[in-house]
Amino acid sequence: PSLLHIEELCDSIVRSHRDTSQFRLEELQALRWKLFSREEIHAYQSKSVDEMWQHCAVRLTEAVQYVVEFAKRIPGFRGLGQNDQITLLKTGSMEVVLVRMSRCFNTENSTVFFDGKFASTELFKSLGCGDLMVAVFDFAHSMCALRLTELQMALFSSLVLINTDRPCLEDRGRVHRMRKDLEGCLSHMLRRDNQESLQHKLYQKVSVLQSLCSLHVEKLHWFSQLYPLTVHSVFPPLYKELFT
Ligand SMILES: CCS(=O)(=O)c1ccc(CC(=O)Nc2nc(-c3ccccc3)c(C(=O)c3ccccc3CC(C)C)s2)cc1
């Protein structure tokens, strides 16, 4: 694509990313030392397994809804067939949430923004999936180490979503053409910022993302065996549609 087309595509992707991130970086930075008190942590840890899972599922679904909005604004996405849009979102939205979560992660005290303050893994103890928590926090740490700009995160997020390898795509060729443009944008911008080394580091993150999402689905499956009614009756419909 022409240079003008690349610049226009980058502008629209970073604008969509900004417009669909629940919190701006500046807001998250201003809140980064707002930690939960011992009492508040204890209150979360006293929640039952199903109460805490339901609480997180609601929060996660909110984050996913913003990713759905981001996807719809990626040039060409709405031009895809309905089924392909759903296939890409079903498999990619959690991955983009995990990429975005690194924006709200404080590596100095290993806390993540949750429910208005910053929480460490101990707050999530009653979920009963410590290994998932450790994996999510480790991933957030590794993403923070790359020190991505919002443009780089926006382009990487769009590439995580526009993935030609997703199963049961009907018009793989169309997804491939979108992806080529987005790959062109990312490599152009990395060259412009003299950060070509970032390219392979980002592509290495994709397999970690996929294993994290499988672990999340595995834990959800374990939880839904224990609390089928909770998942069936009070979990957000979008969460159920995407992850069960
Ligand atoms: C993402 C866009 S943003 O504007 O940066 C933003 C916008 C909004 C927020 C607030 C927010 O919803 N934070 C959540 N944190 C976690 C979390 C929880 C455990 C460890 C690490 C982060 C949420 C989850 O529910 C979650 C996320 C990833 C994997 C697993 C889970 C829990 C499972 C059991 C559902 S929701 C934060 C950041």
Short mmCIF file of C-alpha atoms and ligand atoms in Angstrom, two decimals:
data_model
loop_
_atom_site.label_atom_id
_atom_site.label_comp_id
_atom_site.label_asym_id
_atom_site.label_seq_id
_atom_site.Cartn_x
_atom_site.Cartn_y
_atom_site.Cartn_z
CA PRO A 1 0.00 0.00 0.00
CA SER A 2 1.09 3.60 -0.59
CA LEU A 3 2.75 5.55 2.20
CA LEU A 4 -0.31 7.80 2.49
CA HIS A 5 -2.55 4.74 2.83
CA ILE A 6 -0.25 3.36 5.58
CA GLU A 7 -0.26 6.65 7.50
CA GLU A 8 -4.06 6.90 7.20
CA LEU A 9 -4.50 3.29 8.33
CA CYS A 10 -2.22 3.85 11.36
CA ASP A 11 -4.06 7.04 12.33
CA SER A 12 -7.44 5.30 12.21
CA ILE A 13 -6.19 2.27 14.20
CA VAL A 14 -4.60 4.31 17.00
CA ARG A 15 -7.68 6.56 17.16
CA SER A 16 -9.94 3.48 17.42
CA HIS A 17 -7.67 2.04 20.13
CA ARG A 18 -7.80 5.29 22.13
CA ASP A 19 -11.55 5.70 21.68
CA THR A 20 -12.22 2.11 22.82
CA SER A 21 -9.85 1.82 25.79
CA GLN A 22 -11.95 2.17 28.94
CA PHE A 23 -9.18 4.21 30.58
CA ARG A 24 -6.61 6.56 29.04
CA LEU A 25 -2.97 5.90 29.96
CA GLU A 26 -2.82 9.18 31.88
CA GLU A 27 -5.80 8.11 34.03
CA LEU A 28 -4.22 4.74 34.82
CA GLN A 29 -0.89 6.44 35.62
CA ALA A 30 -2.62 8.85 38.03
CA LEU A 31 -4.27 5.92 39.83
CA ARG A 32 -1.23 3.62 39.92
CA TRP A 33 -0.58 4.07 43.67
CA LYS A 34 -4.21 3.74 44.69
CA LEU A 35 -3.97 0.32 46.32
CA PHE A 36 -6.61 -1.74 48.10
CA SER A 37 -6.34 -1.66 51.91
CA ARG A 38 -5.80 -4.82 53.98
CA GLU A 39 -9.50 -4.75 54.89
CA GLU A 40 -10.57 -4.42 51.24
CA ILE A 41 -8.25 -7.27 50.20
CA HIS A 42 -9.64 -9.38 53.02
CA ALA A 43 -13.18 -8.64 51.83
CA TYR A 44 -12.35 -9.90 48.33
CA GLN A 45 -10.60 -12.96 49.76
CA SER A 46 -13.70 -13.71 51.88
CA LYS A 47 -15.90 -13.85 48.78
CA SER A 48 -17.00 -17.35 47.79
CA VAL A 49 -15.47 -18.90 44.67
CA ASP A 50 -18.60 -18.35 42.60
CA GLU A 51 -19.09 -14.78 43.86
CA MET A 52 -15.54 -13.80 42.87
CA TRP A 53 -15.76 -15.56 39.51
CA GLN A 54 -19.01 -13.78 38.75
CA HIS A 55 -17.50 -10.44 39.79
CA CYS A 56 -14.48 -10.94 37.52
CA ALA A 57 -16.60 -12.26 34.65
CA VAL A 58 -18.62 -9.02 34.70
CA ARG A 59 -15.45 -6.90 34.67
CA LEU A 60 -13.81 -9.00 31.98
CA THR A 61 -16.95 -8.85 29.82
CA GLU A 62 -16.90 -5.04 30.03
CA ALA A 63 -13.29 -5.08 28.80
CA VAL A 64 -14.24 -7.49 25.99
CA GLN A 65 -17.11 -5.26 24.88
CA TYR A 66 -14.65 -2.41 24.33
CA VAL A 67 -12.46 -4.76 22.26
CA VAL A 68 -15.48 -5.67 20.13
CA GLU A 69 -15.98 -1.93 19.52
CA PHE A 70 -12.27 -1.59 18.62
CA ALA A 71 -12.53 -4.46 16.12
CA LYS A 72 -15.56 -2.94 14.41
CA ARG A 73 -13.51 0.21 13.76
CA ILE A 74 -10.58 -1.58 12.13
CA PRO A 75 -10.79 -0.59 8.44
CA GLY A 76 -12.13 -3.56 6.51
CA PHE A 77 -13.46 -5.49 9.54
CA ARG A 78 -17.07 -4.59 8.89
CA GLY A 79 -16.52 -5.59 5.25
CA LEU A 80 -15.93 -9.18 6.39
CA GLY A 81 -18.85 -11.62 6.53
CA GLN A 82 -20.78 -11.71 9.82
CA ASN A 83 -19.57 -15.24 10.53
CA ASP A 84 -15.92 -14.29 10.00
CA GLN A 85 -16.31 -11.22 12.23
CA ILE A 86 -17.69 -13.49 14.97
CA THR A 87 -14.98 -16.11 14.43
CA LEU A 88 -12.21 -13.49 14.76
CA LEU A 89 -13.81 -11.96 17.87
CA LYS A 90 -14.60 -15.31 19.51
CA THR A 91 -10.97 -16.39 19.28
CA GLY A 92 -9.16 -13.02 19.48
CA SER A 93 -11.04 -10.73 21.91
CA MET A 94 -9.60 -12.28 25.11
CA GLU A 95 -6.12 -12.09 23.59
CA VAL A 96 -6.57 -8.36 22.95
CA VAL A 97 -7.91 -7.85 26.51
CA LEU A 98 -4.73 -9.50 27.83
CA VAL A 99 -2.56 -7.26 25.62
CA ARG A 100 -4.47 -4.19 26.80
CA MET A 101 -4.28 -5.25 30.46
CA SER A 102 -0.54 -4.52 30.36
CA ARG A 103 -1.49 -0.81 30.17
CA CYS A 104 -3.02 -1.06 33.65
CA PHE A 105 -0.24 -3.05 35.21
CA ASN A 106 2.23 -1.53 37.70
CA THR A 107 5.45 -3.53 37.37
CA GLU A 108 6.97 -1.85 40.46
CA ASN A 109 4.58 -3.57 42.85
CA SER A 110 3.08 -6.20 40.50
CA THR A 111 -0.45 -4.86 40.74
CA VAL A 112 -3.22 -4.62 38.15
CA PHE A 113 -6.06 -2.12 37.96
CA PHE A 114 -9.25 -3.84 39.06
CA ASP A 115 -12.48 -2.36 40.46
CA GLY A 116 -11.03 1.15 40.68
CA LYS A 117 -7.76 0.39 42.49
CA PHE A 118 -4.58 -1.60 41.96
CA ALA A 119 -4.55 -5.21 43.18
CA SER A 120 -1.87 -7.91 43.49
CA THR A 121 -2.54 -11.62 42.80
CA GLU A 122 -3.43 -12.22 46.48
CA LEU A 123 -6.69 -10.28 45.98
CA PHE A 124 -7.87 -12.94 43.51
CA LYS A 125 -7.16 -15.89 45.83
CA SER A 126 -10.79 -16.99 46.14
CA LEU A 127 -10.96 -17.57 42.35
CA GLY A 128 -9.07 -20.78 43.01
CA CYS A 129 -6.87 -20.40 39.92
CA GLY A 130 -3.53 -19.15 41.20
CA ASP A 131 -1.68 -20.53 38.16
CA LEU A 132 -3.86 -18.47 35.80
CA MET A 133 -3.26 -15.36 37.91
CA VAL A 134 0.52 -15.92 37.92
CA ALA A 135 0.47 -16.48 34.15
CA VAL A 136 -1.59 -13.32 33.52
CA PHE A 137 0.67 -11.23 35.74
CA ASP A 138 3.83 -12.68 34.17
CA PHE A 139 2.48 -11.91 30.71
CA ALA A 140 1.61 -8.34 31.75
CA HIS A 141 5.16 -7.96 33.10
CA SER A 142 6.67 -9.20 29.83
CA MET A 143 4.46 -6.86 27.79
CA CYS A 144 5.42 -3.88 29.97
CA ALA A 145 9.09 -4.72 29.36
CA LEU A 146 8.52 -4.01 25.64
CA ARG A 147 7.40 -0.46 26.55
CA LEU A 148 4.96 -0.29 23.62
CA THR A 149 3.59 3.06 22.51
CA GLU A 150 -0.19 3.28 22.14
CA LEU A 151 0.28 3.12 18.35
CA GLN A 152 2.39 -0.06 18.63
CA MET A 153 -0.19 -1.58 21.05
CA ALA A 154 -3.04 -0.55 18.71
CA LEU A 155 -1.35 -2.13 15.66
CA PHE A 156 -0.36 -5.27 17.60
CA SER A 157 -3.94 -5.60 18.93
CA SER A 158 -5.33 -5.38 15.38
CA LEU A 159 -2.88 -8.07 14.22
CA VAL A 160 -3.90 -10.31 17.15
CA LEU A 161 -7.51 -10.00 15.96
CA ILE A 162 -7.02 -10.15 12.17
CA ASN A 163 -5.52 -13.65 12.21
CA THR A 164 -5.76 -15.75 9.04
CA ASP A 165 -5.06 -18.99 10.98
CA ARG A 166 -8.33 -18.94 12.92
CA PRO A 167 -10.37 -22.12 12.27
CA CYS A 168 -13.54 -22.06 10.13
CA LEU A 169 -12.91 -18.69 8.43
CA GLU A 170 -15.08 -18.51 5.31
CA ASP A 171 -13.21 -15.79 3.38
CA ARG A 172 -9.60 -16.37 4.46
CA GLY A 173 -8.34 -14.40 1.47
CA ARG A 174 -10.09 -11.23 2.60
CA VAL A 175 -8.71 -11.59 6.14
CA HIS A 176 -5.28 -12.17 4.62
CA ARG A 177 -5.45 -8.93 2.59
CA MET A 178 -6.44 -6.96 5.72
CA ARG A 179 -3.61 -8.58 7.62
CA LYS A 180 -1.02 -7.72 4.92
CA ASP A 181 -1.96 -4.02 5.19
CA LEU A 182 -1.75 -4.14 9.01
CA GLU A 183 1.60 -5.97 8.91
CA GLY A 184 2.82 -3.29 6.49
CA CYS A 185 1.75 -0.60 8.97
CA LEU A 186 3.48 -2.24 11.92
CA SER A 187 6.78 -2.83 10.09
CA HIS A 188 6.67 0.70 8.58
CA MET A 189 6.12 2.25 12.01
CA LEU A 190 8.78 0.07 13.70
CA ARG A 191 11.28 1.09 10.98
CA ARG A 192 10.31 4.75 11.39
CA ASP A 193 10.85 4.44 15.17
CA ASN A 194 14.05 2.45 14.57
CA GLN A 195 12.63 -0.44 16.61
CA GLU A 196 12.62 -3.31 14.07
CA SER A 197 13.80 -5.68 16.84
CA LEU A 198 10.34 -5.30 18.40
CA GLN A 199 8.71 -7.08 15.45
CA HIS A 200 9.81 -10.63 16.29
CA LYS A 201 9.38 -10.02 20.03
CA LEU A 202 5.73 -9.13 19.37
CA TYR A 203 5.15 -12.15 17.13
CA GLN A 204 6.66 -14.35 19.90
CA LYS A 205 3.98 -13.02 22.28
CA VAL A 206 1.22 -14.50 20.12
CA SER A 207 1.86 -18.10 21.24
CA VAL A 208 1.97 -17.02 24.92
CA LEU A 209 -1.37 -15.24 24.42
CA GLN A 210 -2.93 -18.36 22.95
CA SER A 211 -1.76 -20.54 25.85
CA LEU A 212 -3.07 -17.96 28.35
CA CYS A 213 -6.48 -18.00 26.67
CA SER A 214 -6.57 -21.81 26.71
CA LEU A 215 -5.72 -21.73 30.43
CA HIS A 216 -8.55 -19.25 31.03
CA VAL A 217 -11.04 -21.48 29.15
CA GLU A 218 -9.73 -24.54 31.04
CA LYS A 219 -10.27 -22.78 34.42
CA LEU A 220 -13.71 -21.60 33.34
CA HIS A 221 -14.59 -25.19 32.40
CA TRP A 222 -13.39 -26.40 35.83
CA PHE A 223 -15.44 -23.64 37.51
CA SER A 224 -18.58 -24.34 35.46
CA GLN A 225 -18.41 -28.02 36.52
CA LEU A 226 -18.52 -26.89 40.17
CA TYR A 227 -21.05 -24.08 39.75
CA PRO A 228 -23.13 -24.82 36.64
CA LEU A 229 -26.04 -22.69 37.85
CA THR A 230 -23.86 -19.61 38.42
CA VAL A 231 -22.46 -19.79 34.90
CA HIS A 232 -25.85 -20.61 33.42
CA SER A 233 -27.94 -18.00 35.22
CA VAL A 234 -25.75 -15.06 36.29
CA PHE A 235 -22.71 -14.95 34.01
CA PRO A 236 -22.88 -12.25 31.27
CA PRO A 237 -24.28 -13.75 28.03
CA LEU A 238 -21.34 -12.41 25.99
CA TYR A 239 -18.87 -14.09 28.36
CA LYS A 240 -20.71 -17.42 27.96
CA GLU A 241 -20.90 -17.05 24.20
CA LEU A 242 -17.19 -16.33 23.84
CA PHE A 243 -15.66 -18.65 26.42
CA THR A 244 -17.88 -21.69 26.92
C1 LIG B 1 -8.17 -3.23 29.17
C2 LIG B 1 -8.37 -1.76 28.81
S1 LIG B 1 -7.85 -0.67 30.12
O1 LIG B 1 -8.44 0.63 29.89
O2 LIG B 1 -6.44 -0.73 30.25
C3 LIG B 1 -8.59 -1.33 31.58
C4 LIG B 1 -9.94 -1.18 31.78
C5 LIG B 1 -10.55 -1.71 32.93
C6 LIG B 1 -9.76 -2.33 33.88
C7 LIG B 1 -10.42 -2.89 35.11
C8 LIG B 1 -10.59 -4.40 34.90
O3 LIG B 1 -11.51 -4.85 34.30
N1 LIG B 1 -9.62 -5.16 35.41
C9 LIG B 1 -9.59 -6.52 35.38
N2 LIG B 1 -8.54 -7.18 35.83
C10 LIG B 1 -8.67 -8.52 35.73
C11 LIG B 1 -7.61 -9.39 36.19
C12 LIG B 1 -7.92 -10.48 37.02
C13 LIG B 1 -6.86 -11.29 37.47
C14 LIG B 1 -5.53 -11.03 37.09
C15 LIG B 1 -5.27 -9.94 36.25
C16 LIG B 1 -6.30 -9.12 35.80
C17 LIG B 1 -9.86 -8.95 35.18
C18 LIG B 1 -10.29 -10.31 34.93
O4 LIG B 1 -11.43 -10.62 35.22
C19 LIG B 1 -9.35 -11.24 34.27
C20 LIG B 1 -8.50 -10.69 33.33
C21 LIG B 1 -7.63 -11.53 32.64
C22 LIG B 1 -7.60 -12.90 32.91
C23 LIG B 1 -8.45 -13.43 33.88
C24 LIG B 1 -9.31 -12.60 34.58
C25 LIG B 1 -10.13 -13.23 35.69
C26 LIG B 1 -10.96 -14.42 35.15
C27 LIG B 1 -11.27 -15.33 36.33
C28 LIG B 1 -12.25 -13.90 34.53
S2 LIG B 1 -10.81 -7.56 34.81
C29 LIG B 1 -8.40 -2.48 33.69
C30 LIG B 1 -7.80 -1.95 32.53
#
